[in-house]
Structures are given as structure tokens and as C-alpha cells.
Coordinates of C-alpha atoms in Angstrom, one line a residue:
X1 CA 87.2 25.7 72.2
X2 CA 83.9 25.6 69.9
X3 CA 82.3 28.1 72.1
X4 CA 85.4 30.6 71.6
X5 CA 85.2 30.0 67.9
X6 CA 81.4 30.7 67.7
X7 CA 81.9 33.8 69.6
X8 CA 84.7 35.0 67.4
X9 CA 82.5 34.1 64.4
X10 CA 79.6 36.2 65.9
X11 CA 82.0 39.2 66.5
X12 CA 83.6 39.2 63.1
X13 CA 80.7 38.1 60.9
X14 CA 77.1 37.7 62.1
X15 CA 75.6 39.5 63.8
X16 CA 78.7 41.6 64.5
X17 CA 81.3 43.4 62.3
X18 CA 80.9 42.3 58.7
X19 CA 77.1 42.2 58.9
X20 CA 77.0 45.7 60.5
X21 CA 79.4 47.1 58.3
X22 CA 77.6 45.9 55.0
X23 CA 74.3 47.0 56.1
X24 CA 75.6 50.2 57.6
X25 CA 77.4 51.1 54.5
X26 CA 74.1 50.4 52.6
X27 CA 72.2 52.5 54.9
X28 CA 74.6 55.3 54.2
X29 CA 73.8 55.1 50.5
X30 CA 70.1 55.3 51.2
X31 CA 70.9 58.5 53.1
X32 CA 72.9 59.8 50.4
X33 CA 70.4 58.9 47.7
X34 CA 67.4 60.4 49.4
X35 CA 69.3 63.5 50.3
X36 CA 70.2 63.8 46.6
X37 CA 66.6 63.4 45.7
X38 CA 65.4 66.0 48.0
X39 CA 68.0 68.4 46.6
X40 CA 66.9 67.4 42.9
X41 CA 70.1 65.4 42.3
X42 CA 70.5 62.0 40.9
X43 CA 72.7 60.7 43.7
X44 CA 75.4 57.9 43.8
X45 CA 75.0 54.1 42.8
X46 CA 74.3 51.7 45.6
X47 CA 78.1 50.5 45.8
X48 CA 79.5 54.0 46.1
X49 CA 79.9 54.0 49.8
X50 CA 82.0 50.4 49.3
X51 CA 84.0 51.9 46.6
X52 CA 84.9 55.0 48.9
X53 CA 85.7 52.9 51.9
X54 CA 88.1 50.4 49.9
X55 CA 89.6 53.4 48.2
X56 CA 90.4 55.0 51.6
X57 CA 91.8 51.7 52.6
X58 CA 94.4 51.7 49.9
X59 CA 95.6 55.3 50.4
X60 CA 98.6 56.5 52.3
X61 CA 98.2 57.5 56.2
X62 CA 100.0 60.7 56.7
X63 CA 100.8 61.5 60.4
X64 CA 100.8 65.1 61.3
X65 CA 104.2 66.5 62.8
X66 CA 102.6 67.5 66.2
X67 CA 100.5 64.5 66.6
X68 CA 100.8 61.7 69.3
X69 CA 101.3 59.0 67.2
X70 CA 99.9 55.8 69.1
X71 CA 96.9 57.8 70.5
X72 CA 96.2 59.2 66.8
X73 CA 96.5 55.7 65.3
X74 CA 94.5 53.7 67.9
X75 CA 91.4 56.1 68.3
X76 CA 89.7 54.8 65.1
X77 CA 89.8 51.3 66.6
X78 CA 88.2 52.2 69.8
X79 CA 85.0 53.6 67.9
X80 CA 84.9 50.6 65.5
X81 CA 85.0 48.1 68.3
X82 CA 82.3 50.0 70.3
X83 CA 79.9 50.1 67.4
X84 CA 80.6 46.5 66.4
X85 CA 79.8 45.3 70.2
X86 CA 76.5 47.6 70.3
X87 CA 75.3 45.9 67.3
X88 CA 76.2 42.4 68.3
X89 CA 74.5 42.6 71.8
X90 CA 71.4 44.1 70.3
X91 CA 71.1 41.6 67.6
X92 CA 71.9 38.7 70.0
X93 CA 69.1 40.1 72.4
X94 CA 66.6 40.4 69.5
X95 CA 67.4 36.9 68.0
X96 CA 67.7 35.1 71.3
X97 CA 66.0 37.1 74.0
X98 CA 66.6 34.2 76.6
X99 CA 70.4 35.1 76.4
X100 CA 70.0 38.5 77.8
X101 CA 72.0 39.2 80.9
X102 CA 71.3 41.5 83.8
X103 CA 72.2 45.1 83.0
X104 CA 72.8 44.5 79.3
X105 CA 71.0 47.8 78.5
X106 CA 73.5 49.7 80.6
X107 CA 76.4 48.0 78.8
X108 CA 74.9 49.1 75.3
X109 CA 74.6 52.7 76.6
X110 CA 78.1 52.8 77.8
X111 CA 79.4 51.2 74.5
X112 CA 77.4 53.6 72.4
X113 CA 79.4 56.3 73.7
X114 CA 82.8 55.0 72.4
X115 CA 82.6 56.1 68.7
X116 CA 82.2 59.7 70.2
X117 CA 85.0 59.3 72.6
X118 CA 87.2 57.9 70.0
X119 CA 86.6 61.1 67.8
X120 CA 87.5 63.1 70.8
X121 CA 90.5 61.3 71.5
X122 CA 91.7 61.4 67.9
X123 CA 90.9 64.9 67.4
X124 CA 92.7 65.9 70.4
X125 CA 95.7 63.8 69.6
X126 CA 96.0 65.2 66.1
X127 CA 97.8 68.6 67.2
X128 CA 95.6 70.6 64.9
X129 CA 93.6 73.6 66.6
X130 CA 90.6 72.9 64.4
X131 CA 90.6 69.2 65.3
X132 CA 90.8 70.4 69.0
X133 CA 88.0 72.8 68.6
X134 CA 85.8 69.9 66.9
X135 CA 86.8 67.6 69.8
X136 CA 85.8 70.2 72.4
X137 CA 82.3 70.6 70.5
X138 CA 81.9 66.8 70.5
X139 CA 82.5 66.8 74.2
X140 CA 80.0 69.4 75.1
X141 CA 77.5 67.8 72.8
X142 CA 77.8 64.4 74.7
X143 CA 77.2 66.4 77.9
X144 CA 74.2 67.8 76.5
X145 CA 72.4 64.9 74.8
X146 CA 73.7 61.8 76.8
X147 CA 71.4 62.5 80.0
X148 CA 68.0 62.8 78.3
X149 CA 68.8 59.9 76.1
X150 CA 69.5 57.8 79.1
X151 CA 66.4 58.9 80.9
X152 CA 64.5 58.1 77.8
X153 CA 65.9 54.8 77.2
X154 CA 65.2 53.8 81.0
X155 CA 61.6 54.8 80.7
X156 CA 60.2 51.4 79.5
X157 CA 62.2 49.7 82.1
X158 CA 59.9 51.2 84.6
X159 CA 57.0 49.0 83.2
X160 CA 58.8 45.6 83.2
X161 CA 60.9 46.3 86.2
X162 CA 64.0 44.7 84.5
X163 CA 67.1 46.1 83.0
X164 CA 67.5 43.2 80.5
X165 CA 67.0 44.1 76.9
X166 CA 65.7 40.4 76.3
X167 CA 63.0 41.1 78.8
X168 CA 62.0 44.5 77.2
X169 CA 61.8 42.5 73.9
X170 CA 59.7 39.7 75.4
X171 CA 57.4 42.2 77.1
X172 CA 56.8 43.8 73.5
X173 CA 56.0 40.4 72.0
X174 CA 53.4 39.7 74.6
X175 CA 52.0 43.3 74.9
X176 CA 52.8 45.2 71.8
X177 CA 55.1 48.1 71.2
X178 CA 56.0 50.4 74.0
X179 CA 55.4 53.6 72.3
X180 CA 52.0 52.7 70.7
X181 CA 50.8 51.5 74.3
X182 CA 52.1 53.9 76.8
X183 CA 52.3 57.8 76.6
X184 CA 55.4 57.9 78.8
X185 CA 57.2 55.6 76.2
X186 CA 56.0 57.6 73.1
X187 CA 57.4 60.8 75.0
X188 CA 60.7 58.8 75.6
X189 CA 60.8 57.6 71.8
X190 CA 60.7 61.3 70.6
X191 CA 63.4 62.3 73.1
X192 CA 65.6 59.4 72.3
X193 CA 65.2 60.0 68.3
X194 CA 66.3 63.5 68.7
X195 CA 69.2 62.4 70.9
X196 CA 70.1 59.9 68.4
X197 CA 70.3 62.5 65.6
X198 CA 72.9 64.2 67.8
X199 CA 74.8 61.0 68.7
X200 CA 75.2 60.5 64.8
X201 CA 76.3 64.3 64.6
X202 CA 73.7 64.8 61.8
X203 CA 72.0 68.2 61.1
X204 CA 70.9 70.1 63.0
X205 CA 73.8 68.7 65.3
X206 CA 76.7 68.3 63.0
X207 CA 78.4 70.9 65.1
X208 CA 81.6 69.1 65.9
X209 CA 82.5 68.7 62.1
X210 CA 80.8 71.9 60.7
X211 CA 82.5 72.0 57.4
X212 CA 81.9 75.7 56.8
X213 CA 83.4 76.7 60.0
X214 CA 86.1 74.2 61.1
X215 CA 86.3 72.0 57.9
X216 CA 86.2 68.4 58.8
X217 CA 86.7 69.2 62.5
X218 CA 88.2 66.3 64.7
X219 CA 89.0 64.3 61.6
X220 CA 90.8 67.1 59.7
X221 CA 94.2 65.4 59.9
X222 CA 92.9 62.1 59.3
X223 CA 93.7 60.1 56.0
X224 CA 93.9 56.5 54.5
X225 CA 92.7 53.7 56.7
X226 CA 92.1 55.6 59.9
X227 CA 89.8 57.9 58.2
X228 CA 88.2 54.9 56.5
X229 CA 87.6 53.5 60.0
X230 CA 86.0 56.4 61.1
X231 CA 83.6 56.8 58.3
X232 CA 82.8 53.0 58.6
X233 CA 82.1 53.4 62.4
X234 CA 79.5 56.3 61.6
X235 CA 77.9 54.1 59.0
X236 CA 77.6 51.2 61.4
X237 CA 76.2 53.5 64.2
X238 CA 73.5 54.6 61.6
X239 CA 72.5 51.0 61.5
X240 CA 73.0 50.2 65.3
X241 CA 71.2 53.0 66.9
X242 CA 68.0 52.9 65.1
X243 CA 68.0 49.1 65.9
X244 CA 68.4 50.1 69.6
X245 CA 65.4 52.3 69.5
X246 CA 63.3 49.7 67.6
X247 CA 64.4 47.2 70.3
X248 CA 63.5 49.5 73.3
X249 CA 60.4 51.0 72.0
X250 CA 59.0 49.5 68.8
X251 CA 58.7 45.8 69.4
X252 CA 62.3 44.8 68.5
X253 CA 63.6 43.2 65.4
X254 CA 61.9 39.8 64.7
X255 CA 62.6 37.5 61.7
X256 CA 59.7 34.8 61.7
X257 CA 57.3 35.0 58.9
X258 CA 55.7 38.6 58.2
X259 CA 57.6 40.0 61.1
X260 CA 60.8 40.1 59.0
X261 CA 58.9 42.5 56.6
X262 CA 57.7 44.5 59.6
X263 CA 61.2 44.6 61.0
X264 CA 62.7 46.0 57.8
X265 CA 59.9 48.5 57.3
X266 CA 60.5 50.0 61.2
X267 CA 64.1 50.4 60.3
X268 CA 63.6 52.1 56.9
X269 CA 61.0 54.4 58.3
X270 CA 63.3 55.6 61.2
X271 CA 66.2 55.9 58.6
X272 CA 64.1 58.0 56.4
X273 CA 63.0 60.3 59.4
X274 CA 66.6 60.7 60.2
X275 CA 67.4 61.6 56.6
X276 CA 64.3 64.3 56.4
X277 CA 65.3 65.9 59.8
X278 CA 68.9 66.3 58.5
X279 CA 67.7 67.9 55.2
X280 CA 65.2 70.2 56.6
X281 CA 66.8 72.0 59.4
X282 CA 69.9 74.5 59.6
X283 CA 72.7 73.8 61.8
X284 CA 72.5 74.7 65.6
X285 CA 75.3 76.6 67.2
X286 CA 76.8 74.6 70.2
X287 CA 75.3 76.9 72.7
X288 CA 71.9 76.4 71.2
X289 CA 72.2 72.7 71.2
X290 CA 73.2 72.7 74.8
X291 CA 70.1 74.7 75.7
X292 CA 67.8 72.7 73.6
X293 CA 68.9 69.4 75.2
X294 CA 69.1 70.7 78.9
X295 CA 66.1 73.1 78.9
X296 CA 63.7 71.1 76.5
X297 CA 64.6 67.5 75.9
X298 CA 65.8 66.7 79.6
X299 CA 62.5 68.0 81.1
X300 CA 60.5 66.3 78.6
X301 CA 62.4 63.1 79.3
X302 CA 61.9 63.5 83.1
X303 CA 57.9 64.0 82.4
X304 CA 58.1 60.8 80.4
X305 CA 59.6 59.0 83.2
X306 CA 57.4 60.3 85.7
X307 CA 54.4 59.2 83.7
X308 CA 55.8 55.9 83.6
X309 CA 56.1 55.7 87.4
X310 CA 52.5 56.5 87.6
X311 CA 51.5 53.7 85.1
X312 CA 50.5 56.1 82.0

């Protein structure tokens, strides 16, 4: 009974839903604030994302006339649960590497797709042609970036010969960060970072929700609490995905002494890079994104994987 209570507490509070949601919303504020400064604006106060979330939670949920009701309403929960589980597993493996289980890295990769699948399901169920178009773009984007992302994530596995996240963290504790000690991991880190930008649907890969073309894309019919959950999921992934990259390539997130400061700095550096890429590039068309990932990122990921096989 105590184990069940502790597991539920971990999922709901720390390092699960509540912790990831709070830090994710705060990371979203850093994104908005830095974006505003780049554009010579002041930007919102630190609590603005929290206000926006609770305001949406208090609004009415409007169901489109042609929507598939249950699918439309259930889709946001799929993404939210996926983001929560990704963060929960990653933090559990960082804080307690010995608790890692065989194949947990595969589980995280699968779970990280759920927020995108939720958007596809929700957009397709809304009955709106613009939402369906956005869902179609989201599907094509997944097919473009997911394969190079998986190859990049598995590149460090070649060195440690173990598909446990805890083993990757332990290896880096003993031998240093993967991307600073192995050329193959550096290449894989670059590929994974660019793919992460697409998983977050940030510019130049915000194709599914291109405001100037299809308004809000898959989310155009969403309002009230379901829309709030989608926005919260995106904020949570803005926290969880950089932690994933840090865990695999940059020594993990450690909280003992000076390592606490280093862990925070590593996350902030990746977050700032995400925002800078977002604000200094034009949006790609979907065909350009497909060619970019299939003809550039995938071959680059394969090169990194081959270099890892030969020990470079």
C-alpha cells in the first residue's frame, strides 16, 4: 500500500505532473520574455503563463457540431499523460540511476510521441478542415524527424552497450559528457537538438499550426480546459525534452553540491538555444522539412552512428 501511495505521489507531484507543469510554464515564460527582448519588446511578467492557464481552465468548452465528442475531449489527456511520464522516468533515472530498467530509453522514446499523436487525434476528431490539414502536417513531420531522432539517441548506447538510461548517466558520471568526449555523440547531439525543435513544433518547424496559413491548425476548434491542457503539455515538453538530451549527451541532471548549478545552467543553455533558433529562422514548408530531415539529418545521424560503431 505504501509503495502504491509513493508511486502515485511521484506521478502527481514530484518528479511527475506538478513539478513538470510548474517548471514547464516557467520555461515558457523564459521563451516569451527572451523572444520579446529579441524583438525589442518588454514581454510578460513571470506569472503570465500561470494566469493564462487558469483563465482557460475557467472558460467554457465549446464542442464543434461535427466533432467526434469522446475522441475530441479525450485527446488532450493522452498528450498530458505522455509528457508527465516522460518527465517522471527521466528524473527518476537521473536521481536514482540504479533504479533504471532494461529498455527504459525505448519507453521514453515511445512516450515522447504521445503529445504529437494527441494533437493528430484531436485535430482529426474536430471536424474542421483546417484542423485536419494541421493534423496531416503533424503526421508528416513525425515521419520526417522521428527516425533521425531515434538514431541519434541510440548513438551513445553503442559506447556503453546498454539500453538503460541509468547506465548512460552512470557512464557519464565516470567518464564525462558524451558529446564532449566522442565525435559521434557530438554529431548525434546536434541532430537530436534539431529534431527536438521539430518535436516542439517551434520555428522553423511550426508547420502544423502555421498561424498565417491555417490559424491554430489542429487546435483551432479547442477552447477552455482542453485547450489549456494542450498548452500545458507543450510547456511540459519544453522542460522534458531538453532534460532528455542532457541525460543522454550532457552528463545528466545531478543535484549534489556544485553539480546542481551546472545542471540548471545546462538546461538554460539548451532552452536559450531553442528560443534563438525559433526567432532567427523562417518557417519551412512541409516538403522542405521532409527533405531536410530525410536528406540531411538522417544521413548525418547515420554517420554519427557509424563513427560510434568504430569507436570515434
